Amino acid sequence: MARTTGSDGEKTEAAVREAAVSLIARLGYEAMSMRQLASEVGVQAAALYRYFPTKEDLLFMLMREHMEGLTAAWTAARPATADPAARLAAYVRNHIAFHIERRHATHVSNMELRSLSHERLTQILRLRTAYEKELRAILRDGVETGAFDIDDTGLTAMALIQMMTGVIVWFRPGERLSIAEVTASYLSMTMRLVGARIDTGTYNAARPFGRAKDAVAL
Amino acid sequence: MARTTGSDGEKTEAAVREAAVSLIARLGYEAMSMRQLASEVGVQAAALYRYFPTKEDLLFMLMREHMEGLTAAWTAARPATADPAARLAAYVRNHIAFHIERRHATHVSNMELRSLSHERLTQILRLRTAYEKELRAILRDGVETGAFDIDDTGLTAMALIQMMTGVIVWFRPGERLSIAEVTASYLSMTMRLVGARIDTGTYNAARPFGRAKDAVAL
DNA sequence: CAAATAATAAAACAAACGTTCAATTAATTC
DNA sequence: GAATTAATTGAACGTTTGTTTTATTATTTG
């Protein structure tokens, strides 16, 4: 056999991407073989090389698209206001929503960095640093305007990001807590953590420090 | 050649353990070959099998010892007091100190779980859950006594652990911040996060919510 | 309907993998 | 100092790995 009836390059490529994210998240990049990936898509291993030059290229493309997607999502969600509390709230909401939606891809981007060549690792880390820089800027502005009370903005930014991204480790949609509840809780924890003054925050006018239990109503 | 002069089983085994933690942390378990590990120790690959039946056995032993070490450290550091704030402070201090000291081993225990068999994965997760349960109990007690103000103790415990463990991702001893400063900052962030009432906390009587900048004096 | 192109299969490659085995030498015991 | 035990080497095993090449068939184009 050779070309199969109904075969379509675009569909196959999309299927490979999807299967790769899922397989790498589950088994790890090194543990996933090209034959395994091909079989998941219903194709022979050699067919993969029509779409991706090497296994590492595949990994890199997945990671780059994920990081670019994250940046793009934040660019779209970033509010116009200068108010630090409102901007921080938007950052938290966007971060949590994005990562919960793409658990597998986040896993890949966070865990498989060591499988990239030096050059490509640098490229991904550049994207990541740029995204994190946005949070540091918000925190710094908040300290300057007196909206936040923070020891060290760099340390606090890293602590917040680790805390927020960590949601994908334990959270499973459809279990005890809803996405809205989880988001509300992380928002509340974040605001407390940065020492936000209640009256400063217009991030949730109705119930600035409301409990997550009420979040379903939001 | 065969047995080499000055060879000693105990020393070789210790060297293998140490090299394995470092190599797995750097390359990943799947990416590290037994020949690579052996070469790091200055021995042939076959010699490794005198100490560890299989590669997976080696990984499992490293992980189990790490988790048991963490539990043991907490058992030794756990204070006698019933005061939730003091207990939480002790938990944070122990967690951060332990993880900063063993960055590589923590990386291994957190990132290579998927390489364990189902049975062994369960065993490691049991240890982990037991350790996390201690934190949940502290938070629950704090809520009951009114020392803390928390939405959801389960969610908050996970958020705290992710935040604290995340310190190994960005922190490097000897750079901008000292261990004491980092610990003080995380302690302060934790207390705010759980809504600790200032007067409740005897966790640091002199300067309950002191800034990390002063922490060097502690 | 023929020619060109796109998409795949099948087979093969050398290299690397975890692991085993027999042989060999160092250290220890009696 | 001979016998025993401990520690290691070197070679080999069968698999699996990522990747390349060639042939073959489906689809599209003119």
Short mmCIF file of C-alpha atoms (C1' of nucleotides) in Angstrom, two decimals:
data_model
loop_
_atom_site.label_atom_id
_atom_site.label_comp_id
_atom_site.label_asym_id
_atom_site.label_seq_id
_atom_site.Cartn_x
_atom_site.Cartn_y
_atom_site.Cartn_z
CA MET A 1 0.00 0.00 0.00
CA ALA A 2 0.96 3.61 -0.38
CA ARG A 3 -1.30 6.64 -0.33
CA THR A 4 -4.51 5.70 1.38
CA THR A 5 -8.00 6.71 0.29
CA GLY A 6 -9.21 9.89 1.93
CA SER A 7 -5.74 10.88 3.15
CA ASP A 8 -5.26 14.61 3.61
CA GLY A 9 -2.04 16.32 4.61
CA GLU A 10 -3.60 19.05 6.71
CA LYS A 11 -5.73 16.66 8.69
CA THR A 12 -2.84 14.29 9.26
CA GLU A 13 -0.57 17.09 10.44
CA ALA A 14 -3.20 18.34 12.88
CA ALA A 15 -3.77 14.82 14.14
CA VAL A 16 -0.04 14.33 14.66
CA ARG A 17 0.23 17.56 16.65
CA GLU A 18 -2.68 16.65 18.85
CA ALA A 19 -1.52 13.10 19.46
CA ALA A 20 2.02 14.28 20.15
CA VAL A 21 0.96 16.73 22.85
CA SER A 22 -1.10 14.08 24.54
CA LEU A 23 1.53 11.35 24.26
CA ILE A 24 4.45 13.49 25.36
CA ALA A 25 2.44 14.79 28.31
CA ARG A 26 1.63 11.23 29.35
CA LEU A 27 4.88 9.39 28.63
CA GLY A 28 7.48 12.11 28.29
CA TYR A 29 9.27 13.18 25.13
CA GLU A 30 12.09 10.66 25.37
CA ALA A 31 9.79 7.81 26.22
CA MET A 32 7.48 8.43 23.27
CA SER A 33 8.67 6.72 20.11
CA MET A 34 7.90 7.93 16.63
CA ARG A 35 6.31 4.57 15.88
CA GLN A 36 4.04 4.97 18.89
CA LEU A 37 3.02 8.43 17.77
CA ALA A 38 2.40 7.23 14.22
CA SER A 39 0.31 4.35 15.41
CA GLU A 40 -1.82 6.73 17.51
CA VAL A 41 -2.55 8.70 14.35
CA GLY A 42 -3.13 5.53 12.32
CA VAL A 43 -0.17 5.92 10.03
CA GLN A 44 3.35 4.57 9.56
CA ALA A 45 6.30 6.25 11.24
CA ALA A 46 7.83 7.33 7.96
CA ALA A 47 4.76 9.42 7.18
CA LEU A 48 5.51 11.71 10.12
CA TYR A 49 8.63 12.95 8.38
CA ARG A 50 6.57 14.60 5.70
CA TYR A 51 5.43 17.09 8.33
CA PHE A 52 8.28 17.35 10.82
CA PRO A 53 11.97 17.10 9.87
CA THR A 54 12.98 15.48 13.16
CA LYS A 55 11.49 14.47 16.49
CA GLU A 56 13.05 17.47 18.17
CA ASP A 57 11.58 19.80 15.55
CA LEU A 58 8.18 18.47 16.44
CA LEU A 59 8.74 19.13 20.13
CA PHE A 60 10.07 22.60 19.47
CA MET A 61 7.13 23.58 17.26
CA LEU A 62 4.66 22.43 19.89
CA MET A 63 6.42 24.41 22.59
CA ARG A 64 6.84 27.55 20.53
CA GLU A 65 3.21 27.58 19.51
CA HIS A 66 2.15 27.09 23.09
CA MET A 67 4.24 29.99 24.34
CA GLU A 68 3.15 32.21 21.48
CA GLY A 69 -0.44 31.30 22.23
CA LEU A 70 0.02 32.29 25.84
CA THR A 71 1.47 35.65 24.89
CA ALA A 72 -1.27 36.21 22.34
CA ALA A 73 -3.96 35.36 24.87
CA TRP A 74 -2.54 37.89 27.31
CA THR A 75 -2.24 40.55 24.64
CA ALA A 76 -5.91 40.07 23.86
CA ALA A 77 -6.99 39.98 27.51
CA ARG A 78 -4.80 42.80 28.80
CA PRO A 79 -7.04 45.61 30.05
CA ALA A 80 -6.59 49.23 29.07
CA THR A 81 -6.75 50.51 32.65
CA ALA A 82 -3.65 51.57 34.57
CA ASP A 83 -5.04 50.24 37.84
CA PRO A 84 -2.60 47.58 39.10
CA ALA A 85 -5.20 45.51 40.91
CA ALA A 86 -7.40 45.31 37.83
CA ARG A 87 -4.43 44.39 35.67
CA LEU A 88 -3.25 41.77 38.13
CA ALA A 89 -6.72 40.27 38.25
CA ALA A 90 -6.80 40.08 34.46
CA TYR A 91 -3.37 38.42 34.44
CA VAL A 92 -4.44 35.80 36.95
CA ARG A 93 -7.68 35.08 35.13
CA ASN A 94 -5.98 34.76 31.78
CA HIS A 95 -3.17 32.60 33.15
CA ILE A 96 -5.46 30.16 34.91
CA ALA A 97 -7.96 29.91 32.07
CA PHE A 98 -5.22 29.35 29.50
CA HIS A 99 -3.44 26.69 31.50
CA ILE A 100 -6.51 24.77 32.54
CA GLU A 101 -7.62 24.70 28.90
CA ARG A 102 -4.26 23.38 27.76
CA ARG A 103 -3.07 21.15 30.54
CA HIS A 104 -1.21 18.75 28.29
CA ALA A 105 0.58 21.41 26.28
CA THR A 106 1.59 23.20 29.48
CA HIS A 107 2.98 19.97 30.85
CA VAL A 108 5.05 19.54 27.71
CA SER A 109 6.33 23.11 27.71
CA ASN A 110 7.30 22.94 31.36
CA MET A 111 8.76 19.44 31.58
CA GLU A 112 10.54 18.83 28.32
CA LEU A 113 12.76 21.89 28.08
CA ARG A 114 15.86 19.77 28.64
CA SER A 115 15.27 17.89 25.42
CA LEU A 116 15.78 21.03 23.34
CA SER A 117 19.09 22.09 21.85
CA HIS A 118 20.75 25.02 23.55
CA GLU A 119 19.69 27.46 20.86
CA ARG A 120 16.08 26.41 20.91
CA LEU A 121 15.93 26.30 24.67
CA THR A 122 17.06 29.92 24.71
CA GLN A 123 14.33 30.80 22.24
CA ILE A 124 11.58 29.27 24.37
CA LEU A 125 12.94 30.78 27.56
CA ARG A 126 12.96 34.18 25.91
CA LEU A 127 9.25 33.90 25.25
CA ARG A 128 8.64 32.74 28.78
CA THR A 129 10.67 35.54 30.33
CA ALA A 130 8.83 38.15 28.27
CA TYR A 131 5.53 36.83 29.55
CA GLU A 132 6.71 36.81 33.16
CA LYS A 133 8.06 40.32 32.76
CA GLU A 134 4.50 41.54 32.28
CA LEU A 135 3.61 40.29 35.74
CA ARG A 136 6.67 41.89 37.31
CA ALA A 137 5.72 45.21 35.72
CA ILE A 138 2.23 45.02 37.19
CA LEU A 139 3.59 44.23 40.63
CA ARG A 140 6.12 47.07 40.41
CA ASP A 141 3.45 49.55 39.39
CA GLY A 142 1.30 48.36 42.26
CA VAL A 143 4.11 48.93 44.74
CA GLU A 144 4.78 52.39 43.36
CA THR A 145 1.16 53.50 43.53
CA GLY A 146 0.79 51.97 46.96
CA ALA A 147 -1.81 49.48 45.77
CA PHE A 148 0.37 46.49 46.75
CA ASP A 149 2.69 45.74 49.63
CA ILE A 150 5.45 43.46 48.36
CA ASP A 151 8.88 42.42 49.66
CA ASP A 152 10.54 41.62 46.36
CA THR A 153 8.69 41.86 43.07
CA GLY A 154 10.92 39.35 41.31
CA LEU A 155 10.48 36.71 43.98
CA THR A 156 6.76 37.40 44.29
CA ALA A 157 6.24 37.11 40.54
CA MET A 158 7.92 33.71 40.47
CA ALA A 159 5.98 32.51 43.50
CA LEU A 160 2.70 33.60 41.92
CA ILE A 161 3.47 31.96 38.60
CA GLN A 162 4.48 28.68 40.23
CA MET A 163 1.34 28.75 42.34
CA MET A 164 -0.94 29.50 39.39
CA THR A 165 0.63 27.12 36.89
CA GLY A 166 0.59 24.42 39.55
CA VAL A 167 -3.16 24.28 39.20
CA ILE A 168 -2.75 21.83 36.33
CA VAL A 169 -1.02 19.35 38.63
CA TRP A 170 -3.98 18.71 40.90
CA PHE A 171 -7.03 20.24 39.26
CA ARG A 172 -9.31 18.08 37.11
CA PRO A 173 -12.37 19.71 35.53
CA GLY A 174 -15.62 18.09 36.51
CA GLU A 175 -14.51 17.03 39.96
CA ARG A 176 -15.21 18.73 43.28
CA LEU A 177 -14.49 22.32 42.20
CA SER A 178 -15.59 24.19 39.11
CA ILE A 179 -13.22 26.27 37.02
CA ALA A 180 -15.00 29.42 38.21
CA GLU A 181 -14.52 28.45 41.85
CA VAL A 182 -10.86 27.67 41.36
CA THR A 183 -10.27 30.92 39.51
CA ALA A 184 -12.02 32.94 42.21
CA SER A 185 -9.95 31.27 44.91
CA TYR A 186 -6.67 31.88 43.13
CA LEU A 187 -7.69 35.46 42.55
CA SER A 188 -8.44 35.96 46.20
CA MET A 189 -5.19 34.27 47.29
CA THR A 190 -3.21 36.38 44.85
CA MET A 191 -4.68 39.65 46.08
CA ARG A 192 -3.95 38.77 49.66
CA LEU A 193 -0.47 37.60 48.81
CA VAL A 194 0.47 40.91 47.22
CA GLY A 195 -1.11 42.81 50.10
CA ALA A 196 -3.66 44.52 47.87
CA ARG A 197 -5.62 47.25 49.62
CA ILE A 198 -9.29 46.35 49.28
CA ASP A 199 -10.50 49.75 48.15
CA THR A 200 -7.82 49.88 45.47
CA GLY A 201 -9.14 46.85 43.69
CA THR A 202 -11.73 47.35 41.02
CA TYR A 203 -10.89 43.87 39.77
CA ASN A 204 -14.18 42.61 41.12
CA ALA A 205 -16.26 45.53 42.20
CA ALA A 206 -19.17 43.58 43.58
CA ARG A 207 -17.30 41.21 45.88
CA PRO A 208 -13.59 42.10 45.97
CA PHE A 209 -12.56 39.36 48.38
CA GLY A 210 -15.54 37.09 47.95
CA ARG A 211 -15.19 33.45 48.84
CA ALA A 212 -14.92 30.85 46.14
CA LYS A 213 -18.13 29.23 47.29
CA ASP A 214 -19.99 32.12 45.74
CA ALA A 215 -18.01 32.06 42.55
CA VAL A 216 -20.48 29.95 40.63
CA ALA A 217 -22.75 32.96 40.53
CA LEU A 218 -20.16 35.09 38.75
CA MET B 1 40.85 -6.27 33.88
CA ALA B 2 38.39 -7.23 36.54
CA ARG B 3 38.24 -6.03 40.13
CA THR B 4 40.15 -2.77 40.38
CA THR B 5 42.52 -1.82 43.17
CA GLY B 6 40.88 0.16 45.93
CA SER B 7 37.36 -0.73 44.80
CA ASP B 8 34.78 -0.64 47.56
CA GLY B 9 31.15 -1.62 47.21
CA GLU B 10 29.77 0.92 49.62
CA LYS B 11 31.60 3.80 48.06
CA THR B 12 30.63 2.75 44.56
CA GLU B 13 26.98 2.44 45.50
CA ALA B 14 26.97 5.90 47.08
CA ALA B 15 28.70 7.36 44.04
CA VAL B 16 26.13 5.77 41.75
CA ARG B 17 23.26 7.21 43.77
CA GLU B 18 24.74 10.68 43.74
CA ALA B 19 25.59 10.63 40.05
CA ALA B 20 22.16 9.23 39.20
CA VAL B 21 20.29 12.02 40.99
CA SER B 22 22.38 14.63 39.26
CA LEU B 23 22.18 13.04 35.82
CA ILE B 24 18.46 12.29 35.94
CA ALA B 25 17.76 15.84 37.12
CA ARG B 26 19.77 17.22 34.23
CA LEU B 27 18.87 14.88 31.37
CA GLY B 28 15.74 13.13 32.52
CA TYR B 29 15.37 9.48 33.46
CA GLU B 30 14.66 8.19 29.97
CA ALA B 31 17.43 10.24 28.42
CA MET B 32 20.07 9.01 30.86
CA SER B 33 21.66 5.75 29.74
CA MET B 34 23.17 3.22 32.10
CA ARG B 35 26.46 3.55 30.24
CA GLN B 36 26.41 7.30 30.79
CA LEU B 37 25.75 6.84 34.48
CA ALA B 38 28.50 4.24 34.77
CA SER B 39 30.97 6.45 32.98
CA GLU B 40 30.17 9.30 35.39
CA VAL B 41 31.08 7.01 38.27
CA GLY B 42 34.15 5.70 36.46
CA VAL B 43 32.95 2.14 36.06
CA GLN B 44 31.49 -0.14 33.39
CA ALA B 45 27.73 -0.38 32.93
CA ALA B 46 27.61 -4.00 34.06
CA ALA B 47 28.97 -3.02 37.47
CA LEU B 48 25.81 -1.02 38.20
CA TYR B 49 23.79 -4.21 38.26
CA ARG B 50 25.58 -5.37 41.38
CA TYR B 51 23.77 -2.59 43.27
CA PHE B 52 20.49 -2.07 41.45
CA PRO B 53 18.53 -4.89 39.77
CA THR B 54 17.17 -2.62 37.03
CA LYS B 55 17.21 1.00 35.97
CA GLU B 56 13.70 1.48 37.27
CA ASP B 57 14.66 0.02 40.64
CA LEU B 58 17.34 2.66 40.88
CA LEU B 59 14.85 5.44 40.13
CA PHE B 60 12.35 4.08 42.60
CA MET B 61 14.91 3.81 45.40
CA LEU B 62 16.00 7.40 44.87
CA MET B 63 12.44 8.64 44.95
CA ARG B 64 11.40 6.62 47.96
CA GLU B 65 14.38 7.76 49.98
CA HIS B 66 13.68 11.35 49.03
CA MET B 67 10.08 11.18 50.13
CA GLU B 68 10.94 9.34 53.34
CA GLY B 69 13.59 11.97 54.03
CA LEU B 70 11.03 14.71 53.62
CA THR B 71 8.63 13.04 56.02
CA ALA B 72 11.41 12.40 58.51
CA ALA B 73 12.55 16.02 58.34
CA TRP B 74 9.04 17.21 59.10
CA THR B 75 8.62 14.76 61.94
CA ALA B 76 11.79 16.13 63.49
CA ALA B 77 10.88 19.77 62.87
CA ARG B 78 7.21 19.60 63.81
CA PRO B 79 6.61 21.78 66.86
CA ALA B 80 4.76 20.64 69.97
CA THR B 81 2.49 23.69 70.08
CA ALA B 82 -1.12 23.58 68.96
CA ASP B 83 -0.97 27.11 67.57
CA PRO B 84 -1.80 26.87 63.85
CA ALA B 85 0.31 29.87 62.83
CA ALA B 86 3.39 28.51 64.56
CA ARG B 87 2.85 25.08 63.04
CA LEU B 88 2.31 26.55 59.58
CA ALA B 89 5.49 28.61 59.93
CA ALA B 90 7.43 25.50 60.89
CA TYR B 91 5.97 23.63 57.91
CA VAL B 92 6.97 26.36 55.49
CA ARG B 93 10.48 26.65 56.94
CA ASN B 94 11.04 22.92 56.82
CA HIS B 95 9.64 22.57 53.31
CA ILE B 96 11.74 25.34 51.84
CA ALA B 97 14.94 24.36 53.62
CA PHE B 98 14.56 20.72 52.59
CA HIS B 99 13.84 21.48 48.96
CA ILE B 100 16.53 24.08 48.51
CA GLU B 101 19.06 21.65 49.96
CA ARG B 102 17.98 18.88 47.61
CA ARG B 103 17.07 20.59 44.40
CA HIS B 104 18.16 17.74 42.17
CA ALA B 105 16.41 15.02 44.13
CA THR B 106 13.23 17.10 44.24
CA HIS B 107 13.37 17.54 40.49
CA VAL B 108 13.64 13.79 40.08
CA SER B 109 10.80 13.02 42.48
CA ASN B 110 8.50 15.54 40.82
CA MET B 111 9.30 15.01 37.14
CA GLU B 112 9.93 11.30 36.72
CA LEU B 113 6.83 9.83 38.31
CA ARG B 114 5.57 8.65 34.95
CA SER B 115 8.51 6.31 34.56
CA LEU B 116 7.42 4.23 37.54
CA SER B 117 5.25 1.14 37.30
CA HIS B 118 1.70 1.60 38.49
CA GLU B 119 2.37 -0.13 41.78
CA ARG B 120 5.42 1.91 42.59
CA LEU B 121 3.81 5.14 41.49
CA THR B 122 1.05 4.46 43.98
CA GLN B 123 3.62 3.87 46.70
CA ILE B 124 5.36 7.20 46.10
CA LEU B 125 2.09 9.09 45.82
CA ARG B 126 0.99 7.62 49.13
CA LEU B 127 4.03 9.12 50.83
CA ARG B 128 3.44 12.43 49.13
CA THR B 129 -0.22 12.55 50.07
CA ALA B 130 0.58 11.78 53.69
CA TYR B 131 2.99 14.69 53.79
CA GLU B 132 0.50 17.07 52.19
CA LYS B 133 -2.18 15.90 54.59
CA GLU B 134 -0.16 17.43 57.42
CA LEU B 135 -0.48 20.83 55.81
CA ARG B 136 -4.19 20.43 55.26
CA ALA B 137 -4.63 19.55 58.92
CA ILE B 138 -2.80 22.70 59.99
CA LEU B 139 -4.94 24.84 57.71
CA ARG B 140 -8.13 23.20 58.93
CA ASP B 141 -7.18 23.76 62.56
CA GLY B 142 -6.38 27.37 61.77
CA VAL B 143 -9.79 27.88 60.22
CA GLU B 144 -11.53 26.27 63.20
CA THR B 145 -9.71 28.39 65.76
CA GLY B 146 -10.22 31.49 63.67
CA ALA B 147 -6.51 31.98 63.14
CA PHE B 148 -6.83 31.66 59.36
CA ASP B 149 -9.37 32.81 56.81
CA ILE B 150 -9.43 30.28 53.98
CA ASP B 151 -11.83 29.50 51.13
CA ASP B 152 -10.99 25.87 50.63
CA THR B 153 -8.30 24.12 52.65
CA GLY B 154 -7.62 21.49 50.00
CA LEU B 155 -7.13 24.02 47.24
CA THR B 156 -5.10 26.31 49.47
CA ALA B 157 -2.81 23.48 50.56
CA MET B 158 -2.07 22.57 46.94
CA ALA B 159 -1.50 26.19 45.99
CA LEU B 160 0.92 26.64 48.88
CA ILE B 161 2.85 23.49 48.10
CA GLN B 162 3.17 24.37 44.43
CA MET B 163 4.32 27.85 45.35
CA MET B 164 6.88 26.62 47.88
CA THR B 165 8.26 23.74 45.87
CA GLY B 166 8.53 26.05 42.89
CA VAL B 167 11.37 27.80 44.64
CA ILE B 168 13.77 25.24 43.19
CA VAL B 169 12.86 26.28 39.67
CA TRP B 170 14.17 29.82 39.89
CA PHE B 171 16.22 30.11 43.06
CA ARG B 172 20.00 29.61 42.94
CA PRO B 173 21.94 29.93 46.20
CA GLY B 174 24.62 32.57 46.08
CA GLU B 175 22.81 34.85 43.68
CA ARG B 176 20.82 37.98 44.48
CA LEU B 177 18.86 36.61 47.44
CA SER B 178 20.04 34.59 50.43
CA ILE B 179 18.23 31.50 51.66
CA ALA B 180 17.19 33.39 54.78
CA GLU B 181 15.68 36.18 52.71
CA VAL B 182 13.81 33.77 50.47
CA THR B 183 12.49 31.83 53.44
CA ALA B 184 11.31 35.00 55.17
CA SER B 185 9.54 36.16 52.02
CA TYR B 186 7.77 32.85 51.50
CA LEU B 187 6.77 32.84 55.14
CA SER B 188 5.29 36.29 54.85
CA MET B 189 3.48 35.46 51.61
CA THR B 190 2.10 32.27 53.15
CA MET B 191 0.74 34.04 56.20
CA ARG B 192 -0.98 36.63 54.09
CA LEU B 193 -2.30 33.99 51.74
CA VAL B 194 -4.07 32.11 54.52
CA GLY B 195 -5.36 35.36 56.01
CA ALA B 196 -3.50 34.85 59.29
CA ARG B 197 -4.49 37.34 61.98
CA ILE B 198 -1.35 39.13 63.04
CA ASP B 199 -1.84 38.70 66.78
CA THR B 200 -2.50 34.99 66.36
CA GLY B 201 0.91 34.29 65.00
CA THR B 202 3.69 33.55 67.40
CA TYR B 203 5.62 32.11 64.46
CA ASN B 204 7.92 35.08 64.54
CA ALA B 205 7.12 37.16 67.58
CA ALA B 206 9.58 39.96 66.96
CA ARG B 207 8.59 40.87 63.43
CA PRO B 208 5.50 38.92 62.39
CA PHE B 209 5.16 40.39 58.94
CA GLY B 210 8.63 41.77 58.59
CA ARG B 211 10.03 42.35 55.15
CA ALA B 212 12.58 39.94 53.72
CA LYS B 213 15.15 42.70 53.51
CA ASP B 214 15.55 42.40 57.25
CA ALA B 215 15.70 38.65 57.20
CA VAL B 216 19.48 38.44 57.17
CA ALA B 217 19.41 39.62 60.74
CA LEU B 218 17.24 36.71 61.84
"C1'" DC C 1 -8.31 10.74 -19.66
"C1'" DA C 2 -3.48 11.61 -19.18
"C1'" DA C 3 0.13 13.91 -16.51
"C1'" DA C 4 1.59 15.69 -12.39
"C1'" DT C 5 1.60 15.90 -7.64
"C1'" DA C 6 0.50 14.65 -2.82
"C1'" DA C 7 0.41 11.19 0.71
"C1'" DT C 8 1.57 7.21 2.28
"C1'" DA C 9 3.60 2.18 3.05
"C1'" DA C 10 7.28 -1.01 3.45
"C1'" DA C 11 11.77 -2.16 4.12
"C1'" DA C 12 16.11 -1.18 5.60
"C1'" DC C 13 20.02 1.41 8.22
"C1'" DA C 14 23.39 1.94 11.74
"C1'" DA C 15 23.43 3.24 16.43
"C1'" DA C 16 22.11 2.90 21.04
"C1'" DC C 17 19.49 0.72 24.52
"C1'" DG C 18 18.98 -2.25 29.09
"C1'" DT C 19 20.65 -6.33 30.59
"C1'" DT C 20 23.23 -10.93 31.14
"C1'" DC C 21 27.17 -13.91 31.46
"C1'" DA C 22 31.62 -15.68 31.99
"C1'" DA C 23 36.14 -14.54 33.11
"C1'" DT C 24 39.39 -12.11 36.05
"C1'" DT C 25 41.48 -9.78 39.66
"C1'" DA C 26 41.58 -7.53 44.48
"C1'" DA C 27 40.66 -8.02 49.15
"C1'" DT C 28 39.52 -10.79 53.04
"C1'" DT C 29 39.31 -14.91 55.87
"C1'" DC C 30 41.09 -19.04 57.94
"C1'" DG D 1 49.76 -18.63 52.03
"C1'" DA D 2 45.75 -21.04 50.34
"C1'" DA D 3 40.75 -20.64 49.93
"C1'" DT D 4 37.03 -17.75 49.69
"C1'" DT D 5 34.51 -13.83 48.74
"C1'" DA D 6 33.79 -9.14 46.69
"C1'" DA D 7 34.08 -6.11 42.82
"C1'" DT D 8 34.59 -5.35 38.32
"C1'" DT D 9 35.57 -5.92 33.20
"C1'" DG D 10 34.64 -7.00 28.42
"C1'" DA D 11 31.96 -9.04 25.24
"C1'" DA D 12 27.72 -10.25 23.72
"C1'" DC D 13 22.37 -10.58 23.40
"C1'" DG D 14 18.13 -9.32 21.30
"C1'" DT D 15 15.31 -4.98 20.97
"C1'" DT D 16 14.24 -0.67 19.91
"C1'" DT D 17 15.44 3.75 18.38
"C1'" DG D 18 15.20 7.91 14.87
"C1'" DT D 19 15.61 8.36 10.25
"C1'" DT D 20 16.17 7.53 5.00
"C1'" DT D 21 15.07 5.53 0.66
"C1'" DT D 22 12.28 3.63 -2.74
"C1'" DA D 23 8.11 2.18 -4.52
"C1'" DT D 24 3.18 2.68 -4.85
"C1'" DT D 25 -1.27 4.51 -4.87
"C1'" DA D 26 -4.82 8.40 -4.40
"C1'" DT D 27 -5.93 12.80 -5.76
"C1'" DT D 28 -5.71 16.92 -8.42
"C1'" DT D 29 -4.68 19.46 -12.51
"C1'" DG D 30 -4.76 20.51 -17.45
#
